[in-house]
Amino acid sequence: MNTGSNSIQKLINSLCKLPGIGEKSATRLAFHIINQDTEDALKLSSSIVDVKKNVRLCPICNNFTTRADSCAICSDHKRISGPICIVESPHDLTVIENSLLFKGTYHVLHGVIAPLNGIGPEQIKIKELLSRINNEKASELIFALSSTVEAEATIMYISKLVSGLDIKITKLARGIPVGANIEYIDRLTLSKAFENRQGI
Amino acid sequence: MNTGSNSIQKLINSLCKLPGIGEKSATRLAFHIINQDTEDALKLSSSIVDVKKNVRLCPICNNFTTRADSCAICSDHKRISGPICIVESPHDLTVIENSLLFKGTYHVLHGVIAPLNGIGPEQIKIKELLSRINNEKASELIFALSSTVEAEATIMYISKLVSGLDIKITKLARGIPVGANIEYIDRLTLSKAFENRQGI
């Protein structure tokens, strides 16, 4: 959309590059930023510079961190050592961490194996996971990956690599989400739910 | 959502202040920005600073502009002088301008009268409109405002103020949108469409 101003246009173009934001939303956001409290807008601007400058990967789990050494979770001696929860992204890690359900440590793969998109095992953090398993004497790998074909293939690939080691390998249960109505559940989920039916 | 990093948290908080972006979207955007090409992210950051620094209101029509004098539209001698299209926001102006339907000049009110939200006639650019009408010998005021109670009241208010002057006052037609199906049209729109039915 031509706003007749180069500055506004540049801001719209930059906002358009964010996920889920098309030209219309970007235009709306740009006009909001122009009208916004200057302090708030400059805070947003400096936060972007700040994360690009200071956020790096934790050398142990590959989560995002601003600490010079390992991230807050890896450095926390109260975490249970043994089980490692394997996630696809730092965002997924954050979701699990906020649920307070897991007290072990994490490993962020930064993707899953997807040959069609040119992502092989070398492009994600599998090598780093293997050396961790040896160093930390991990007792269990819990795969908390999405329920997609690529994620399942990644689980199979890593499971095979560690099959010789004395380590338990699990993945999050697939089944009917809590609160869901049977009539809206797709056939594949239903099939998994039958397959993994639980004793009462 | 606690990401365990102060920098990321600050970025999420700033993104949350944008319209239509809740905590979940903000988290997703923040993680995207961290993963994004550094050049793109810094461009976004500097565009924000740029608009906050350079965008001001045109002294004639109150549209956003980065020019030192009047905006590109007001300075354009090819625009028809006479009709002034009155809009609520620079965003609305952009939408109309991009439709290429109007060749006159604009006047941005920056809001409509909404006493419940504490917005009276003094809070929007009505005074500026009145002095323009005198200076420019405007021939017609075309209200291109949303079809809301507040906008209709604003149209009534301004119409009364200029009722003594020799100036045509119109507003955009209300009716059935092109391509719309009668069965989905609400009663009020239908009533307006009957009221303003057109000869064939």
PDB file of C-alpha atoms in Angstrom, chain B residues 95-200:
ATOM      1  CA  VAL B  95      -6.839   3.310   1.517  1.00  0.00           C
ATOM      2  CA  ILE B  96      -8.831   5.910  -0.451  1.00  0.00           C
ATOM      3  CA  GLU B  97      -5.711   7.340  -2.108  1.00  0.00           C
ATOM      4  CA  ASN B  98      -4.666   3.858  -3.256  1.00  0.00           C
ATOM      5  CA  SER B  99      -8.102   3.322  -4.831  1.00  0.00           C
ATOM      6  CA  LEU B 100      -7.296   6.258  -7.205  1.00  0.00           C
ATOM      7  CA  LEU B 101     -10.968   7.294  -6.929  1.00  0.00           C
ATOM      8  CA  PHE B 102     -10.507  10.786  -5.556  1.00  0.00           C
ATOM      9  CA  LYS B 103      -8.467  13.610  -7.052  1.00  0.00           C
ATOM     10  CA  GLY B 104      -9.254  16.417  -4.608  1.00  0.00           C
ATOM     11  CA  THR B 105      -7.554  17.051  -1.255  1.00  0.00           C
ATOM     12  CA  TYR B 106      -8.084  15.449   2.142  1.00  0.00           C
ATOM     13  CA  HIS B 107      -8.599  16.502   5.718  1.00  0.00           C
ATOM     14  CA  VAL B 108      -7.683  14.061   8.492  1.00  0.00           C
ATOM     15  CA  LEU B 109      -9.758  14.514  11.650  1.00  0.00           C
ATOM     16  CA  HIS B 110      -7.611  12.130  13.751  1.00  0.00           C
ATOM     17  CA  GLY B 111     -10.661  10.599  15.377  1.00  0.00           C
ATOM     18  CA  VAL B 112     -14.386  11.201  15.637  1.00  0.00           C
ATOM     19  CA  ILE B 113     -16.410  12.818  18.391  1.00  0.00           C
ATOM     20  CA  ALA B 114     -16.966  10.162  21.071  1.00  0.00           C
ATOM     21  CA  PRO B 115     -18.036  11.719  24.386  1.00  0.00           C
ATOM     22  CA  LEU B 116     -18.030   8.312  26.121  1.00  0.00           C
ATOM     23  CA  ASN B 117     -14.297   8.054  25.396  1.00  0.00           C
ATOM     24  CA  GLY B 118     -13.706  11.681  26.377  1.00  0.00           C
ATOM     25  CA  ILE B 119     -13.236  12.864  22.796  1.00  0.00           C
ATOM     26  CA  GLY B 120     -15.002  16.156  22.180  1.00  0.00           C
ATOM     27  CA  PRO B 121     -14.915  18.432  19.103  1.00  0.00           C
ATOM     28  CA  GLU B 122     -11.765  20.145  20.453  1.00  0.00           C
ATOM     29  CA  GLN B 123      -9.807  16.886  20.526  1.00  0.00           C
ATOM     30  CA  ILE B 124     -10.071  16.347  16.764  1.00  0.00           C
ATOM     31  CA  LYS B 125      -9.050  18.584  13.855  1.00  0.00           C
ATOM     32  CA  ILE B 126     -12.367  20.410  13.315  1.00  0.00           C
ATOM     33  CA  LYS B 127     -11.065  23.937  14.011  1.00  0.00           C
ATOM     34  CA  GLU B 128      -8.338  23.323  11.407  1.00  0.00           C
ATOM     35  CA  LEU B 129     -10.980  22.184   8.906  1.00  0.00           C
ATOM     36  CA  LEU B 130     -13.078  25.329   9.389  1.00  0.00           C
ATOM     37  CA  SER B 131     -10.140  27.660   8.770  1.00  0.00           C
ATOM     38  CA  ARG B 132      -9.230  25.635   5.664  1.00  0.00           C
ATOM     39  CA  ILE B 133     -12.754  25.952   4.268  1.00  0.00           C
ATOM     40  CA  ASN B 134     -12.435  29.729   4.464  1.00  0.00           C
ATOM     41  CA  ASN B 135      -8.873  29.916   3.136  1.00  0.00           C
ATOM     42  CA  GLU B 136      -9.270  27.496   0.255  1.00  0.00           C
ATOM     43  CA  LYS B 137     -12.828  28.345  -0.816  1.00  0.00           C
ATOM     44  CA  ALA B 138     -13.797  24.663  -0.590  1.00  0.00           C
ATOM     45  CA  SER B 139     -16.736  23.700  -2.811  1.00  0.00           C
ATOM     46  CA  GLU B 140     -17.654  20.354  -1.233  1.00  0.00           C
ATOM     47  CA  LEU B 141     -17.022  18.376   1.933  1.00  0.00           C
ATOM     48  CA  ILE B 142     -17.155  14.637   1.281  1.00  0.00           C
ATOM     49  CA  PHE B 143     -17.322  12.700   4.551  1.00  0.00           C
ATOM     50  CA  ALA B 144     -15.573   9.347   4.098  1.00  0.00           C
ATOM     51  CA  LEU B 145     -16.058   8.201   7.687  1.00  0.00           C
ATOM     52  CA  SER B 146     -16.901   4.758   9.026  1.00  0.00           C
ATOM     53  CA  SER B 147     -20.568   3.899   9.380  1.00  0.00           C
ATOM     54  CA  THR B 148     -20.736   4.170  13.170  1.00  0.00           C
ATOM     55  CA  VAL B 149     -22.912   6.203  15.536  1.00  0.00           C
ATOM     56  CA  GLU B 150     -19.925   8.358  16.556  1.00  0.00           C
ATOM     57  CA  ALA B 151     -18.977   9.058  12.936  1.00  0.00           C
ATOM     58  CA  GLU B 152     -22.568   9.981  12.020  1.00  0.00           C
ATOM     59  CA  ALA B 153     -22.702  12.352  15.010  1.00  0.00           C
ATOM     60  CA  THR B 154     -19.416  13.930  13.878  1.00  0.00           C
ATOM     61  CA  ILE B 155     -20.844  14.437  10.377  1.00  0.00           C
ATOM     62  CA  MET B 156     -23.956  16.097  11.874  1.00  0.00           C
ATOM     63  CA  TYR B 157     -21.835  18.314  14.126  1.00  0.00           C
ATOM     64  CA  ILE B 158     -19.557  19.589  11.352  1.00  0.00           C
ATOM     65  CA  SER B 159     -22.481  19.957   8.917  1.00  0.00           C
ATOM     66  CA  LYS B 160     -24.235  22.284  11.374  1.00  0.00           C
ATOM     67  CA  LEU B 161     -21.071  24.373  11.816  1.00  0.00           C
ATOM     68  CA  VAL B 162     -20.800  25.014   8.063  1.00  0.00           C
ATOM     69  CA  SER B 163     -24.542  25.177   7.322  1.00  0.00           C
ATOM     70  CA  GLY B 164     -24.401  28.956   6.757  1.00  0.00           C
ATOM     71  CA  LEU B 165     -21.689  28.680   4.098  1.00  0.00           C
ATOM     72  CA  ASP B 166     -22.153  28.064   0.384  1.00  0.00           C
ATOM     73  CA  ILE B 167     -20.701  24.553   0.435  1.00  0.00           C
ATOM     74  CA  LYS B 168     -22.030  21.196  -0.669  1.00  0.00           C
ATOM     75  CA  ILE B 169     -21.940  18.498   2.024  1.00  0.00           C
ATOM     76  CA  THR B 170     -22.029  14.808   1.134  1.00  0.00           C
ATOM     77  CA  LYS B 171     -21.070  11.477   2.647  1.00  0.00           C
ATOM     78  CA  LEU B 172     -20.148   8.140   1.070  1.00  0.00           C
ATOM     79  CA  ALA B 173     -23.233   6.094   0.131  1.00  0.00           C
ATOM     80  CA  ARG B 174     -24.375   3.437   2.591  1.00  0.00           C
ATOM     81  CA  GLY B 175     -25.744   0.252   1.029  1.00  0.00           C
ATOM     82  CA  ILE B 176     -24.994  -3.297   0.032  1.00  0.00           C
ATOM     83  CA  PRO B 177     -21.268  -3.919  -0.667  1.00  0.00           C
ATOM     84  CA  VAL B 178     -20.496  -5.001  -4.232  1.00  0.00           C
ATOM     85  CA  GLY B 179     -20.422  -8.795  -4.447  1.00  0.00           C
ATOM     86  CA  ALA B 180     -22.343  -9.283  -1.195  1.00  0.00           C
ATOM     87  CA  ASN B 181     -25.161 -11.763  -0.843  1.00  0.00           C
ATOM     88  CA  ILE B 182     -28.500 -10.363   0.401  1.00  0.00           C
ATOM     89  CA  GLU B 183     -28.956 -13.228   2.866  1.00  0.00           C
ATOM     90  CA  TYR B 184     -25.895 -12.127   4.874  1.00  0.00           C
ATOM     91  CA  ILE B 185     -26.720  -8.401   4.987  1.00  0.00           C
ATOM     92  CA  ASP B 186     -27.742  -7.043   8.395  1.00  0.00           C
ATOM     93  CA  ARG B 187     -31.091  -5.296   8.869  1.00  0.00           C
ATOM     94  CA  LEU B 188     -29.674  -1.785   9.286  1.00  0.00           C
ATOM     95  CA  THR B 189     -27.653  -1.944   6.073  1.00  0.00           C
ATOM     96  CA  LEU B 190     -30.672  -3.329   4.271  1.00  0.00           C
ATOM     97  CA  SER B 191     -32.821  -0.486   5.609  1.00  0.00           C
ATOM     98  CA  LYS B 192     -30.243   2.077   4.352  1.00  0.00           C
ATOM     99  CA  ALA B 193     -30.161   0.337   0.989  1.00  0.00           C
ATOM    100  CA  PHE B 194     -33.954   0.556   0.664  1.00  0.00           C
ATOM    101  CA  GLU B 195     -34.010   4.172   1.812  1.00  0.00           C
ATOM    102  CA  ASN B 196     -31.364   5.214  -0.738  1.00  0.00           C
ATOM    103  CA  ARG B 197     -32.568   2.954  -3.568  1.00  0.00           C
ATOM    104  CA  GLN B 198     -31.415   4.130  -6.995  1.00  0.00           C
ATOM    105  CA  GLY B 199     -33.299   4.650 -10.238  1.00  0.00           C
ATOM    106  CA  ILE B 200     -32.237   2.268 -13.049  1.00  0.00           C
TER     107      ILE B 200
END
